XYZ file of C-alpha atoms in Angstrom:
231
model
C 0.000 0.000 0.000
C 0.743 3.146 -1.087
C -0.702 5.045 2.205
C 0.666 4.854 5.840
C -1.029 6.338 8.998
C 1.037 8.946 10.793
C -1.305 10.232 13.389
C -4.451 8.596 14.758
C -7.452 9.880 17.277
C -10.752 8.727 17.518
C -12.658 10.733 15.269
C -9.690 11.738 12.769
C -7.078 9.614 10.424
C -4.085 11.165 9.087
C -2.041 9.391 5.804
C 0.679 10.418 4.178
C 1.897 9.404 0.356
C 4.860 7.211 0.805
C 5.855 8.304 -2.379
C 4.391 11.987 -2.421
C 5.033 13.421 1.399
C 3.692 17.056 -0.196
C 0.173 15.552 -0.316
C -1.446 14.255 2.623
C -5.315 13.093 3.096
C -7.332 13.607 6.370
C -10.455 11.838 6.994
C -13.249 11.803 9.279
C -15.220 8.684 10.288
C -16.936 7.359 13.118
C -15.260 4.004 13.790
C -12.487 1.833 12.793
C -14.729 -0.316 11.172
C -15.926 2.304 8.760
C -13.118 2.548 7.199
C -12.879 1.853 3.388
C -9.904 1.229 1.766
C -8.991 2.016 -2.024
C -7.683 -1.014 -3.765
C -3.761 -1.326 -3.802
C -3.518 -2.080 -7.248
C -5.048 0.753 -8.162
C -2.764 3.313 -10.377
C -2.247 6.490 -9.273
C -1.645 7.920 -12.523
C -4.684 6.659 -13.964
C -6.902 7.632 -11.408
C -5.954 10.904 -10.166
C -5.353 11.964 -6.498
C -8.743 10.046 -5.482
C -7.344 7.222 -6.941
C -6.142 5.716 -3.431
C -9.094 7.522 -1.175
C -9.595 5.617 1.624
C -13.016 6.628 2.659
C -16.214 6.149 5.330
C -19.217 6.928 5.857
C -18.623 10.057 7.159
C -20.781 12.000 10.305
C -20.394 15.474 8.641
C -23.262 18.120 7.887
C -24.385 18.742 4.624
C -22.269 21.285 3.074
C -24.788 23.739 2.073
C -26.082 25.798 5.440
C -29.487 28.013 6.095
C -27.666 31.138 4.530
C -27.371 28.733 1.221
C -30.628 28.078 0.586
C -30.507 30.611 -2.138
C -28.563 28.721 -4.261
C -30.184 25.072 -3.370
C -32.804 23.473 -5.838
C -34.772 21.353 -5.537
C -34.271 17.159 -6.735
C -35.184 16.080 -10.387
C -36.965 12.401 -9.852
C -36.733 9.681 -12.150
C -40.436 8.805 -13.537
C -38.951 5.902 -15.922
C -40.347 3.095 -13.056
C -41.349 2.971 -9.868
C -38.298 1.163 -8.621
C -36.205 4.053 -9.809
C -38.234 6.044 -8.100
C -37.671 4.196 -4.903
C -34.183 3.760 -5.250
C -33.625 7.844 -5.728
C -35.309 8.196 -2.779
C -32.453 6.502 -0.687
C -29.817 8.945 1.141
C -26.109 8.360 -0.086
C -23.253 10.249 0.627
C -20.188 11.217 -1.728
C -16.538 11.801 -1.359
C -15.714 15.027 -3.836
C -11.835 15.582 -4.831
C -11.700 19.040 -6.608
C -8.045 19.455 -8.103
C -6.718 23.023 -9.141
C -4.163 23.083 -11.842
C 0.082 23.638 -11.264
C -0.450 26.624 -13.090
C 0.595 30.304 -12.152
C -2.462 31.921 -10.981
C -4.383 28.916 -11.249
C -6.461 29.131 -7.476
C -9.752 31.187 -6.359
C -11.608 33.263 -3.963
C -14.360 32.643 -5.482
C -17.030 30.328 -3.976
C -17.745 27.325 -5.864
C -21.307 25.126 -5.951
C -21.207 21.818 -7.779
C -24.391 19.332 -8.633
C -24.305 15.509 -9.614
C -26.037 14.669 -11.894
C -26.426 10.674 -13.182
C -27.930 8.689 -16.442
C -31.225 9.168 -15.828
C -31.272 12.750 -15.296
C -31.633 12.680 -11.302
C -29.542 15.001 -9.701
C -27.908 15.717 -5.968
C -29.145 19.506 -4.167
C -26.692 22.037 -5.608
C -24.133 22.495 -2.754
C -21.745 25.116 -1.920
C -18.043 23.472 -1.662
C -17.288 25.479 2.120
C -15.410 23.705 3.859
C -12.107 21.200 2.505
C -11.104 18.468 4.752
C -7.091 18.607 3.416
C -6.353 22.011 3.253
C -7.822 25.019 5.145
C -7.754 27.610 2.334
C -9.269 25.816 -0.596
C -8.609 25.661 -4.196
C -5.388 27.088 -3.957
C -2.685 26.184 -6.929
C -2.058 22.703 -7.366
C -4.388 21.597 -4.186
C -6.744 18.711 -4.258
C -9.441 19.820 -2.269
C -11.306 16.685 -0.233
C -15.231 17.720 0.173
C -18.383 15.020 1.602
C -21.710 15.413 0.343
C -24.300 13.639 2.487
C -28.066 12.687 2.640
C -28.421 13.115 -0.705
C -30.382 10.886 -3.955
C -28.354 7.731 -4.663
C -27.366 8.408 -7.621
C -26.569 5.513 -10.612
C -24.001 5.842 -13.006
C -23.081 9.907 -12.506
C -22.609 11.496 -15.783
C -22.321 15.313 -15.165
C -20.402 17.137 -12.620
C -21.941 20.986 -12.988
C -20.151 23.676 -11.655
C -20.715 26.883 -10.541
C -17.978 30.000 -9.860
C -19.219 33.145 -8.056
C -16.643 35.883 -8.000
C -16.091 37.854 -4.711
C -14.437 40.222 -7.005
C -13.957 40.681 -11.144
C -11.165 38.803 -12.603
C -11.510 35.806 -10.072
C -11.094 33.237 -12.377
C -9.935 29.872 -11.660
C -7.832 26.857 -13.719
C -9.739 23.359 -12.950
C -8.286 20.170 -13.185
C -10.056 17.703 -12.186
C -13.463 16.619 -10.673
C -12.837 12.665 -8.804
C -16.040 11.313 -7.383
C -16.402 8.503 -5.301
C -20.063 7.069 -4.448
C -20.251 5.502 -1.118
C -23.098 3.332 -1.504
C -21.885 1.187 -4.592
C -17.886 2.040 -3.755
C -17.553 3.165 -7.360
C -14.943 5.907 -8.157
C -15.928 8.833 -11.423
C -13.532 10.896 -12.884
C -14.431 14.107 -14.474
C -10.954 15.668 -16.346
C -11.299 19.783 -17.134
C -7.806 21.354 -17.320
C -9.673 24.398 -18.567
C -10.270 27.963 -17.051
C -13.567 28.922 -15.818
C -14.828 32.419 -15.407
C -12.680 33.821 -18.516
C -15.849 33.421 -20.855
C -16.983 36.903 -19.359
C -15.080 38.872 -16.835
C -18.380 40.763 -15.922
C -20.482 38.304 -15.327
C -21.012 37.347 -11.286
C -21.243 33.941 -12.224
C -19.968 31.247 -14.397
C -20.752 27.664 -15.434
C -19.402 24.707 -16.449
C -20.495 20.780 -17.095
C -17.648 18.089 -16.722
C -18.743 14.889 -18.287
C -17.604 11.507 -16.744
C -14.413 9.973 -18.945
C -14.055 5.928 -19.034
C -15.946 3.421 -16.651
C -16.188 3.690 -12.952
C -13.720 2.429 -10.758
C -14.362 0.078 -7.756
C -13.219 1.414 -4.492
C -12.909 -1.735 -2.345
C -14.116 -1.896 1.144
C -12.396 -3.069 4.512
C -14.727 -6.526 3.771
C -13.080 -7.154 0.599
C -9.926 -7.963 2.403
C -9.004 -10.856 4.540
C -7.349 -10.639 7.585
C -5.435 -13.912 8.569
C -2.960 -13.939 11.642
């Protein structure tokens, strides 16, 4: 394994890259036996920096808040069959990795909403991104930004990632890399490549938008069952 733990406490995990000690990963979980593991063989290269998540089902607020609810909408539902009516109706929570490019100037101020959005046109609430898990000033130059979504529509087979960019001031634009999405209840991992600038399109405008489509099949994320333990 690519990961090692270098701090431990009962509601937090630290990890460090073995091979990258720049990048780190924090997590948040209730118990040990929460804990889901990424598969070893997994490449890094291929997969991006959520690649190797290890994640949980995480005790964390939904990210928007009661001064959000401007910029919440409300659910699509699926009216293709009843049983994909009742299986959007399930809560399921999702692990977001927002990458900002290497580049010069590439980070933002600017706040940043994203909604999921899957096959048959059922989408997630659309949620502010306020608050990273592995770095305290987000979406700085070359960061990958950890986020949780929770109690929200299970989701099957996410094709769109939509995001929004809302300048706190004019010029605030921002380089994307990379969108990595990892669905908790079916462990699969989505990846969602950008390397493109949004907010250039119109320097006046307060906000801008942008739809990332998913790229290849998912990838299973195994969890701490799929492994056995022998003495």
């Amino acid at each position: 394994m690519a990961w090692r733990i270098e701090a431990w406490s009962q509601a937090r995990l630290k990890l460090n890259h073995a091979h990258d000690p720049q990048f780190e990963l924090f997590l948040i979980f209730k118990a040990p036996t929460n804990l889901l593991t990424a598969s070893p063989a997994a490449s890094p290269a291929a997969l991006g920096d959520a690649a190797n998540l290890a994640s949980s089902e995480a005790s964390i607020s939904p990210l928007h808040s009661s001064s959000d609810n401007s910029v919440r909408t409300r659910s699509k539902r699926s009216s293709s069959s009843s049983s994909k009516d009742w299986k959007h109706t399930e809560n399921c929570s999702y692990s977001i990795v927002v990458r900002t490019s290497k580049e010069p100037k590439a980070g933002t101020n600017a706040n940043v909403f994203v909604q999921l959005t899957d096959e048959d046109g059922v989408q997630t609430d659309k949620l502010r991104l306020k608050c990273s898990i592995t770095h305290r000033q987000k979406f700085r130059r070359g960061h990958s930004d950890l986020f949780l979504l929770v109690d929200q529509n299970q989701l099957s087979n996410l094709k769109y990632v939509d995001v929004w960019h809302q300048r706190k001031k004019p010029g605030a634009t921002w380089l994307l890399h990379s969108i990595n999405v990892i669905e908790h209840h079916g462990h699969q991992l989505y990846r969602f490549p950008y390397c493109k600038t949004i907010g250039d399109d119109d320097e006046t405008a307060d906000i801008s938008h942008a739809r990332l489509a998913v790229v290849g099949e998912p990838v299973k994320v195994l969890t701490a069952e799929d492994f056995q333990i022998t003495n």
